[in-house]
PDB file of C-alpha atoms in Angstrom:
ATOM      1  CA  UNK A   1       0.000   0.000   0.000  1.00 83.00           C
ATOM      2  CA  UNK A   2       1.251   3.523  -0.589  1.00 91.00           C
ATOM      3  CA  UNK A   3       0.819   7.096   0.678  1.00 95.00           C
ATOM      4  CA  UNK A   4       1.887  10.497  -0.663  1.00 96.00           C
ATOM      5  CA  UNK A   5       1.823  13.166   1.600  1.00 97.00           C
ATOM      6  CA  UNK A   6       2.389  16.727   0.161  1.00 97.00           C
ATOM      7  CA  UNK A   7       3.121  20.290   2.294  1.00 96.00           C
ATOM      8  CA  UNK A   8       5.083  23.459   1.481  1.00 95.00           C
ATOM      9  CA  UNK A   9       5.572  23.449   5.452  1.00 95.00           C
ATOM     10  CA  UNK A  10       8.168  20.637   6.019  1.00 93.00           C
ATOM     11  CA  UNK A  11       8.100  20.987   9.729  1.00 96.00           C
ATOM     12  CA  UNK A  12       4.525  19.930   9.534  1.00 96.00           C
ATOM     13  CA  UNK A  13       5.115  17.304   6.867  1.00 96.00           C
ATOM     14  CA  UNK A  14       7.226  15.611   9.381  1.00 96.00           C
ATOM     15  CA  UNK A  15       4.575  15.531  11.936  1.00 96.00           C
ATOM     16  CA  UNK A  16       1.979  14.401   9.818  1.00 97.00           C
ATOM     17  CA  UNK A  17       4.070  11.453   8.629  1.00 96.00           C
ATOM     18  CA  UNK A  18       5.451  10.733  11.886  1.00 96.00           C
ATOM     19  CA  UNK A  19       2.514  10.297  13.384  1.00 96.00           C
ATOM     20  CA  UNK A  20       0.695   8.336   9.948  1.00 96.00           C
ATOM     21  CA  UNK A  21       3.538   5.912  10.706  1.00 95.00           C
ATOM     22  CA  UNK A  22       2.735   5.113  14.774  1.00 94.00           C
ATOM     23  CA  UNK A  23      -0.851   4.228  13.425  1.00 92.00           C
ATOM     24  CA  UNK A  24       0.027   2.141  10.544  1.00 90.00           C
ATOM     25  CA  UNK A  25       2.277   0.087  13.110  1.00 88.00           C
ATOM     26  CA  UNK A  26      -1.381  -1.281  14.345  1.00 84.00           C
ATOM     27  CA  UNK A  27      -1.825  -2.900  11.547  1.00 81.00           C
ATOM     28  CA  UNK A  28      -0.069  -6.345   9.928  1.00 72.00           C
ATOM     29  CA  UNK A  29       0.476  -4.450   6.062  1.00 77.00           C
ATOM     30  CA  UNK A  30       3.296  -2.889   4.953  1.00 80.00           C
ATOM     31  CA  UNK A  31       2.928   0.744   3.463  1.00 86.00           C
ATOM     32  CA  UNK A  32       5.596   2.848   1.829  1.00 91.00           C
ATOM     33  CA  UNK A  33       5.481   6.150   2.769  1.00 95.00           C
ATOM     34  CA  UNK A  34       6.429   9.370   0.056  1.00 96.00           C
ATOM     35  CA  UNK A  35       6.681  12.756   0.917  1.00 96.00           C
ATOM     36  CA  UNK A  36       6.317  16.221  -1.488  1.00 96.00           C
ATOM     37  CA  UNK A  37       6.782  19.692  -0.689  1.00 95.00           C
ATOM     38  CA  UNK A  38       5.048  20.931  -3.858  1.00 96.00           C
ATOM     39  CA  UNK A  39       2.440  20.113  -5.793  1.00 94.00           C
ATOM     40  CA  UNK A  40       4.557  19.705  -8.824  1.00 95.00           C
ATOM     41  CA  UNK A  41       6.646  17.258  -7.293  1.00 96.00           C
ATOM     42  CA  UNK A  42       3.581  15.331  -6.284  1.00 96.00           C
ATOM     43  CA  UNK A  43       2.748  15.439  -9.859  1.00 95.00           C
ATOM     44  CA  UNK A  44       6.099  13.972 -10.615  1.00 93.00           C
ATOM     45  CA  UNK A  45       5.920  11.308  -8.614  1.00 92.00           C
ATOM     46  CA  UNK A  46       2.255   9.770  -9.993  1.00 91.00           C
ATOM     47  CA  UNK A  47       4.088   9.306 -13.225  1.00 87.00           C
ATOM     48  CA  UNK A  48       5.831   6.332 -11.421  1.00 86.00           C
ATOM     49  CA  UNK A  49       3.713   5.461  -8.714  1.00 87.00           C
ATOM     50  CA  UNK A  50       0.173   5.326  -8.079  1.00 86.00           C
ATOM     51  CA  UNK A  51      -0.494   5.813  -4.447  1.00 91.00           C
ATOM     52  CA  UNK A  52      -3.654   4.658  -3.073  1.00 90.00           C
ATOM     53  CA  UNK A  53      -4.455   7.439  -1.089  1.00 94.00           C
ATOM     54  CA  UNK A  54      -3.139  11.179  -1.041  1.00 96.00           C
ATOM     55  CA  UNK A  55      -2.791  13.598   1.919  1.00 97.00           C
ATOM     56  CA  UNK A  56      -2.718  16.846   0.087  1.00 95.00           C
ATOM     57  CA  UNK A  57      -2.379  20.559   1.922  1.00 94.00           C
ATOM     58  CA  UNK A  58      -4.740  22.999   0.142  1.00 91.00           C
ATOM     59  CA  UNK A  59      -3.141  25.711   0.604  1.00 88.00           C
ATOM     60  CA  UNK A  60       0.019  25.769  -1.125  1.00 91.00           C
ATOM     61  CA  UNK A  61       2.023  28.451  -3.127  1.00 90.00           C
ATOM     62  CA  UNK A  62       2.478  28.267  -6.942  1.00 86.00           C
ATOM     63  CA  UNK A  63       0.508  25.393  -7.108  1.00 91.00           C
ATOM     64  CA  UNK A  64      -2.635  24.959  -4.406  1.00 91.00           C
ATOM     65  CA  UNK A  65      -3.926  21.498  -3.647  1.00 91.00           C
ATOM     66  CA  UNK A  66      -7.359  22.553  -5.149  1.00 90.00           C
ATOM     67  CA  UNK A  67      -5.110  22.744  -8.664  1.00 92.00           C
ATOM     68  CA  UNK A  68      -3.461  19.340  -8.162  1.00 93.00           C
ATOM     69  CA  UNK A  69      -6.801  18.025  -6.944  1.00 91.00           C
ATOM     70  CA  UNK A  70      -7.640  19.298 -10.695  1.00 90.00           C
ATOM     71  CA  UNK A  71      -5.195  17.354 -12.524  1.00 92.00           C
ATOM     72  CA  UNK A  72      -5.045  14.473 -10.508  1.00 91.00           C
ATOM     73  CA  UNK A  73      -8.789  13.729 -11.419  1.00 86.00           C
ATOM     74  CA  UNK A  74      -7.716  13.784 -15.350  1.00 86.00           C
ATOM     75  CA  UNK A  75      -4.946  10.849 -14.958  1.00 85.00           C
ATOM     76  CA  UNK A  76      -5.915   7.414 -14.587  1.00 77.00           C
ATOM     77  CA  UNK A  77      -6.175   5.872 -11.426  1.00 73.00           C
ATOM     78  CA  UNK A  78      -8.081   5.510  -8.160  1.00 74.00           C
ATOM     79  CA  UNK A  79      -6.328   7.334  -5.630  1.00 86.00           C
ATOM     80  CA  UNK A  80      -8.375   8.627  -2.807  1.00 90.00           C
ATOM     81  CA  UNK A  81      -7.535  12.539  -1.725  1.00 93.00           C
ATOM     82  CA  UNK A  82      -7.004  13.418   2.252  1.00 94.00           C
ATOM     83  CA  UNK A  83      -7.300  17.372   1.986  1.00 93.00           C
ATOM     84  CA  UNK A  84      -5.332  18.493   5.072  1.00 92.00           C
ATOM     85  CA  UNK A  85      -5.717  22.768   5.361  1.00 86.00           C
ATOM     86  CA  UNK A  86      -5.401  25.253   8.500  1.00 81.00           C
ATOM     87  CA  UNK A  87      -8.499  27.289   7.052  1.00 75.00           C
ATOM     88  CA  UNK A  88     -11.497  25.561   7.385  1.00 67.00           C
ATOM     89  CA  UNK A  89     -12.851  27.610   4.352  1.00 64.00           C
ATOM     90  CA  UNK A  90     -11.246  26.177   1.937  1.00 63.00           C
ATOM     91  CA  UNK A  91     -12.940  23.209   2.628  1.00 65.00           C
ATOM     92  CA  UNK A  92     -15.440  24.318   0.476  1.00 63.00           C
ATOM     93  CA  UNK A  93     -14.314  24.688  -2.620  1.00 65.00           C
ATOM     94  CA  UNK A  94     -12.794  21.588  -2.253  1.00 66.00           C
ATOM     95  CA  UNK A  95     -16.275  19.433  -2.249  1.00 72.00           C
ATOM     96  CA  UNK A  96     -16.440  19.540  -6.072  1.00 71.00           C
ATOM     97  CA  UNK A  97     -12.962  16.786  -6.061  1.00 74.00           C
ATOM     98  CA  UNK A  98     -14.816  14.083  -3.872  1.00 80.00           C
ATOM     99  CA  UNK A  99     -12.252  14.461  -1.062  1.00 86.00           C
ATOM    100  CA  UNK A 100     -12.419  10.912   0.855  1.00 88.00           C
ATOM    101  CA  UNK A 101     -11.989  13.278   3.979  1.00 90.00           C
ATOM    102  CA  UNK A 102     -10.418  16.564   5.758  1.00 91.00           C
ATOM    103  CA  UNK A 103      -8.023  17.244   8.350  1.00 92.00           C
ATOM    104  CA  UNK A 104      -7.409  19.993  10.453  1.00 90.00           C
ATOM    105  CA  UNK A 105      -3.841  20.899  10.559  1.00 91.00           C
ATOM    106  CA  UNK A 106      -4.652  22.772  14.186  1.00 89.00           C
ATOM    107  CA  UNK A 107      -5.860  18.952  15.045  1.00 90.00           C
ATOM    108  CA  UNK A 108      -5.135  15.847  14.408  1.00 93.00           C
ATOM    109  CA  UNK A 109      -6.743  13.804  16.340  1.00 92.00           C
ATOM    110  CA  UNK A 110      -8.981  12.066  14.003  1.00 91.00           C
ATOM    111  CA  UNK A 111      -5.704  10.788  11.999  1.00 94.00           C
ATOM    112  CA  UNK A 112      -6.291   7.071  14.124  1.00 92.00           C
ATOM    113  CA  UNK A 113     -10.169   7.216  12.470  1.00 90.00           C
ATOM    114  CA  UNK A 114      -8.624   8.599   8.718  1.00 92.00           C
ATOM    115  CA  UNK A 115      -6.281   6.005   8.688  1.00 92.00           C
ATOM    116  CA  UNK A 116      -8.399   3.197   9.865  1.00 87.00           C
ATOM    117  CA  UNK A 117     -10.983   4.267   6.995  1.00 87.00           C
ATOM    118  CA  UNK A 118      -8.683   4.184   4.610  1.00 89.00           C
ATOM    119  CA  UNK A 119      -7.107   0.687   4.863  1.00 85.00           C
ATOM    120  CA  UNK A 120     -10.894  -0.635   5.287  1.00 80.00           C
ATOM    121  CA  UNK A 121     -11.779   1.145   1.993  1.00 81.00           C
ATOM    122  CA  UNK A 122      -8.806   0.031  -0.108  1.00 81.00           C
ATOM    123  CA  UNK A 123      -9.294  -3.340   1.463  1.00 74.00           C
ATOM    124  CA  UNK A 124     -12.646  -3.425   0.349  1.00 70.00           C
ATOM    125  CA  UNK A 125     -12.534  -1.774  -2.993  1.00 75.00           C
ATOM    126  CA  UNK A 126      -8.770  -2.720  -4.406  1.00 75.00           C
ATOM    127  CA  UNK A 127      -7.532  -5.970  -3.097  1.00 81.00           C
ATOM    128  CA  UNK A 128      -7.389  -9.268  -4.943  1.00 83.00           C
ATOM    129  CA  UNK A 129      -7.041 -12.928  -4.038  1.00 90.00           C
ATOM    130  CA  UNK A 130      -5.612 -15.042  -6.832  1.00 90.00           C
ATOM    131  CA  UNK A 131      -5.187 -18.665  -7.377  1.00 93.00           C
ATOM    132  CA  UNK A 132      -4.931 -21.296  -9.871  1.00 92.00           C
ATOM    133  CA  UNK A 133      -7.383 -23.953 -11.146  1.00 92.00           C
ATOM    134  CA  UNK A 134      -5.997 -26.373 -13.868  1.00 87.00           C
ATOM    135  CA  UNK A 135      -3.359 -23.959 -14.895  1.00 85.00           C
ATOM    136  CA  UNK A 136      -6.689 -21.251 -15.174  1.00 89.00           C
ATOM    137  CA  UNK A 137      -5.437 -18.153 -13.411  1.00 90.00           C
ATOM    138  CA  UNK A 138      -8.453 -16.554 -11.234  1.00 91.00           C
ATOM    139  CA  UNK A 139      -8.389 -13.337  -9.469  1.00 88.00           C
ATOM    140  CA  UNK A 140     -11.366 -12.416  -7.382  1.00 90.00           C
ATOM    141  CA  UNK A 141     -12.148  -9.157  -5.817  1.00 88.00           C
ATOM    142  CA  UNK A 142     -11.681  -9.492  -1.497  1.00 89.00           C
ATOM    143  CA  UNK A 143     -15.380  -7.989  -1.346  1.00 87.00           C
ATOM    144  CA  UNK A 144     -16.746 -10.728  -3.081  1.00 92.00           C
ATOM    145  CA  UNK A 145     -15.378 -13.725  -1.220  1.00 95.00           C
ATOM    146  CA  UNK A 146     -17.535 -14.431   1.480  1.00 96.00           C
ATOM    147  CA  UNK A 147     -15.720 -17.397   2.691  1.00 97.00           C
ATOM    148  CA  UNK A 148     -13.398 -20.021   3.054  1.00 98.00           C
ATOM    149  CA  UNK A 149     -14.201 -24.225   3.421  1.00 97.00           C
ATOM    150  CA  UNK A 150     -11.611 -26.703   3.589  1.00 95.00           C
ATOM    151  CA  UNK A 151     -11.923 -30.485   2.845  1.00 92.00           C
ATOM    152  CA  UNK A 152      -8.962 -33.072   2.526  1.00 90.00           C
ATOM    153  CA  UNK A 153      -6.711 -30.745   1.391  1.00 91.00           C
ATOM    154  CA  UNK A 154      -8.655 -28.544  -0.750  1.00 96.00           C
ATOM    155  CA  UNK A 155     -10.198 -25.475  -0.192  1.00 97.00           C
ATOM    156  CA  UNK A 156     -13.800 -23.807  -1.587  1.00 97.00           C
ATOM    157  CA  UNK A 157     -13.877 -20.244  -2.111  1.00 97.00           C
ATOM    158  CA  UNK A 158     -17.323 -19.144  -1.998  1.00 97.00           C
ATOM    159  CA  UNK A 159     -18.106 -16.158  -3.645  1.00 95.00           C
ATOM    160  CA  UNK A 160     -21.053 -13.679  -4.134  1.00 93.00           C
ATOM    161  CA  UNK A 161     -21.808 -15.087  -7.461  1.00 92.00           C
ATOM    162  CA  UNK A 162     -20.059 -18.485  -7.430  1.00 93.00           C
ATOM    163  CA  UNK A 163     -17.775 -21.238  -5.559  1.00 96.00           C
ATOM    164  CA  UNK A 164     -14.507 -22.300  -6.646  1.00 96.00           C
ATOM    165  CA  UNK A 165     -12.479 -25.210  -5.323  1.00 95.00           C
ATOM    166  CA  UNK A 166      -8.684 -25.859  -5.607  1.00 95.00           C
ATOM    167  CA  UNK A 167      -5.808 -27.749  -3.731  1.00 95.00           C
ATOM    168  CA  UNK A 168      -4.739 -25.080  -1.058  1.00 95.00           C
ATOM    169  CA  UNK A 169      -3.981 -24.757   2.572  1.00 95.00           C
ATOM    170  CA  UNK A 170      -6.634 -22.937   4.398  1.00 96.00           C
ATOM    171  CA  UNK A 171      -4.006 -22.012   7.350  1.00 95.00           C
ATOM    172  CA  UNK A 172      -1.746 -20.254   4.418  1.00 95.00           C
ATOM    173  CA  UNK A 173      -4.359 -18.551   3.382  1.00 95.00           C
ATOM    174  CA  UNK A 174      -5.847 -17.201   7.001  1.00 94.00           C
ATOM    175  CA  UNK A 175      -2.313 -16.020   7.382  1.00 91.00           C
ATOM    176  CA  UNK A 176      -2.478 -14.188   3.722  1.00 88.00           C
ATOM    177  CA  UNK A 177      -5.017 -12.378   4.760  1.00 89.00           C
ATOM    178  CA  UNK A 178      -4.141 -11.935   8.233  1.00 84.00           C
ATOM    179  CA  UNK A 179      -4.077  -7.893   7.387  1.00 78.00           C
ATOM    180  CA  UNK A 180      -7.733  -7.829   6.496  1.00 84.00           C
ATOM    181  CA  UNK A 181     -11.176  -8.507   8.098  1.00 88.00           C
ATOM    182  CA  UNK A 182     -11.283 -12.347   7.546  1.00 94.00           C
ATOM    183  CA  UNK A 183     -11.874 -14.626  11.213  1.00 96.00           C
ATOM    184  CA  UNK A 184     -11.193 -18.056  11.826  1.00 97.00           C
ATOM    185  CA  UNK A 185     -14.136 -19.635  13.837  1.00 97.00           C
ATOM    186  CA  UNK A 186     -13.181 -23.271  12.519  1.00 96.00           C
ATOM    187  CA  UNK A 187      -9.997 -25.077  11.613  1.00 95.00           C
ATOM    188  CA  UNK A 188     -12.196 -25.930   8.155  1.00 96.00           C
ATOM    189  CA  UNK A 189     -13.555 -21.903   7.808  1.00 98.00           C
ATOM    190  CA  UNK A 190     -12.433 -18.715   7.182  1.00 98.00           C
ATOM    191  CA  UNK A 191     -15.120 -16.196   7.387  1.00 97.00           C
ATOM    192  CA  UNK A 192     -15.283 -12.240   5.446  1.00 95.00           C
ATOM    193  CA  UNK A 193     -16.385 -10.403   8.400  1.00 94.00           C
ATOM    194  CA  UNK A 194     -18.227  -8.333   5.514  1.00 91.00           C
ATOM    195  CA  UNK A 195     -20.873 -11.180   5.326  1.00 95.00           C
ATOM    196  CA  UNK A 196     -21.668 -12.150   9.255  1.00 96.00           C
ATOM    197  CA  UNK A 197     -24.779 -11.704  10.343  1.00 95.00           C
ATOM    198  CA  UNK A 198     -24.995 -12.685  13.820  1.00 96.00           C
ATOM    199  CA  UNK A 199     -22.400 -14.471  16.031  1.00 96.00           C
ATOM    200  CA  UNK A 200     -23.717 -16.773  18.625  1.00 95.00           C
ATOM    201  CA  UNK A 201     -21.946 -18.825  21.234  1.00 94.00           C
ATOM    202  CA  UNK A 202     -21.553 -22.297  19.133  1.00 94.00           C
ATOM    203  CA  UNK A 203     -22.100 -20.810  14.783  1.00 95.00           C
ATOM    204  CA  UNK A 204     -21.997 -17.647  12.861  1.00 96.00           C
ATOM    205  CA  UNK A 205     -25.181 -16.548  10.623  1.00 96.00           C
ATOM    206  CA  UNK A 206     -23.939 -15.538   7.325  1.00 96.00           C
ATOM    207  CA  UNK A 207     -26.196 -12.418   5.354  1.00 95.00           C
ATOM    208  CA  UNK A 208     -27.009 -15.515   3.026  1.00 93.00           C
ATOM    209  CA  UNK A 209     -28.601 -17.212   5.895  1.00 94.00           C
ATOM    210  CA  UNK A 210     -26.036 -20.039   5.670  1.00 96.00           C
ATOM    211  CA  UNK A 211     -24.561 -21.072   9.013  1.00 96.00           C
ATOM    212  CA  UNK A 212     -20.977 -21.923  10.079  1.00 97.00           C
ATOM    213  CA  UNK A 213     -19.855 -23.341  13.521  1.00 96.00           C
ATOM    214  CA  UNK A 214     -17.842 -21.457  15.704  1.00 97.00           C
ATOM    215  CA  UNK A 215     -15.178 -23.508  18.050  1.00 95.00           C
ATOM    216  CA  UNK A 216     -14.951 -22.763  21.485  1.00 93.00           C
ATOM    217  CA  UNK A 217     -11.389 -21.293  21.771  1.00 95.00           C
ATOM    218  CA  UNK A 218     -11.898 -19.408  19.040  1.00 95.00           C
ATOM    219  CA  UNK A 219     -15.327 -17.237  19.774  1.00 96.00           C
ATOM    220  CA  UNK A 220     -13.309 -14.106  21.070  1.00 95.00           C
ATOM    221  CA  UNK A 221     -10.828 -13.999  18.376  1.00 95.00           C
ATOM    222  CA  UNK A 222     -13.926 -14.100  16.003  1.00 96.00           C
ATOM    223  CA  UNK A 223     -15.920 -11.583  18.154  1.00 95.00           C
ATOM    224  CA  UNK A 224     -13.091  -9.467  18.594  1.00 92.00           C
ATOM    225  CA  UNK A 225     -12.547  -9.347  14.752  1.00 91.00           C
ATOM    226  CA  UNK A 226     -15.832  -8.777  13.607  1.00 92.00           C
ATOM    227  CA  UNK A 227     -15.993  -5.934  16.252  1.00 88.00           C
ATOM    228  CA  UNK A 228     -12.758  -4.026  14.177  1.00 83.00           C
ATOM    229  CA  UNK A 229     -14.695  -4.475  11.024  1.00 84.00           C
ATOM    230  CA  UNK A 230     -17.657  -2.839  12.044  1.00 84.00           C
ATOM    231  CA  UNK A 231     -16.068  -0.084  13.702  1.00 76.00           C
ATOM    232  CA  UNK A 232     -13.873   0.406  10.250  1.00 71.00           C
ATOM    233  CA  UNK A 233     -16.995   0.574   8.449  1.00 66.00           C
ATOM    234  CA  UNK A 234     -19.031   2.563  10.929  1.00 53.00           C
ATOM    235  CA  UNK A 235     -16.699   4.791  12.946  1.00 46.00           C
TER     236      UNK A 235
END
């Protein structure tokens, strides 16, 4: 996963990123971090990289984030923009790019929140799972799996539309996707959070109305992950 971060004030570009880092540490991914003083060195740097979400200062000389906000939406790509500003009325004029959010410079203390939505939104919207079927490459968007099965040594993936099943080790895959919302109930399930229903003491109730048992030692692990989804999705 990567982030751009772009300020004319460097002092608070170090801030910004420090603290962007301490959060990220929460979470089992790996993101590379890029930083821009300008707005044409932003610029620069989507020729070669395309970030999946930008934290963009507003006000900027030369070039104002409202301008690069501009351009950005005429090259391809899905990057999300952060607009981060120290006058509130510039927020504004910056509704007509579809900002994913805005910061306060004067407070950052919904940066744990911002970051949090982010990861749950690429998660959601970006991420694939591949795998191979008779030499038949598949890739399958993470929002459509709703789970895992495993039996002797192969494993189902059941999707919103279909179910596919392949030779595959459902404890490599739990630990593939050990940075998104996916719990374990049962050595023979893994579960997209996405698609629970309701979690009792002994099964889960999928959405589809389908049921899957939970085991005993593993009810707060699955309670505890299903309560980080919905707080990612509702917070």
């Amino acid at each position: 996963m990567n982030f751009i971060f772009c300020d004319d004030d460097t002092a608070f570009l170090d801030t910004i990123t420090d603290l962007t880092r301490n959060e990220l540490r929460r979470y089992p991914i790996e993101v590379q971090i890029i930083t821009c003083s300008s707005g044409e060195q932003l610029l620069s740097q989507m020729e070669n990289t395309e970030p999946d979400a930008i934290f963009l200062d507003i006000d900027m000389p030369e070039m104002t984030g409202i301008h690069v906000a501009e351009k950005l939406e005429k090259m391809p790509g899905s990057s999300i923009i952060i607009f981060v500003s120290s006058k509130d009325h510039l927020v504004f004029e910056s509704f007509s790019y579809h900002p994913f959010w805005f910061l306060r410079k004067s407070d950052l203390s919904q940066l744990s929140i911002v970051v949090e939505k982010i990861l749950a939104y690429v998660r959601n919207t970006k991420y694939i799972f591949d795998f191979e079927i008779h030499k038949q490459h598949i890739s399958i968007f993470l929002k459509d799996i709703r789970y895992f099965e495993n039996h002797n040594h192969y494993v189902t993936v059941h999707t919103t539309s279909k179910s596919y099943k392949y030779k595959a080790s459902i404890g490599e895959i739990s630990k593939e996707l050990s940075a998104f919302y996916f719990a374990r109930p049962h050595v023979g399930f893994l579960v997209n959070c996405q698609y629970i229903a309701i979690i009792s003491q002994s099964e889960l109730k999928l959405l589809s109305g389908e049921t899957i048992p939970i085991a005993r030692n593993r009810l707060k692990d699955v309670q505890k992950k299903f309560i980080e989804y919905t707080r990612s999705v509702h917070v």
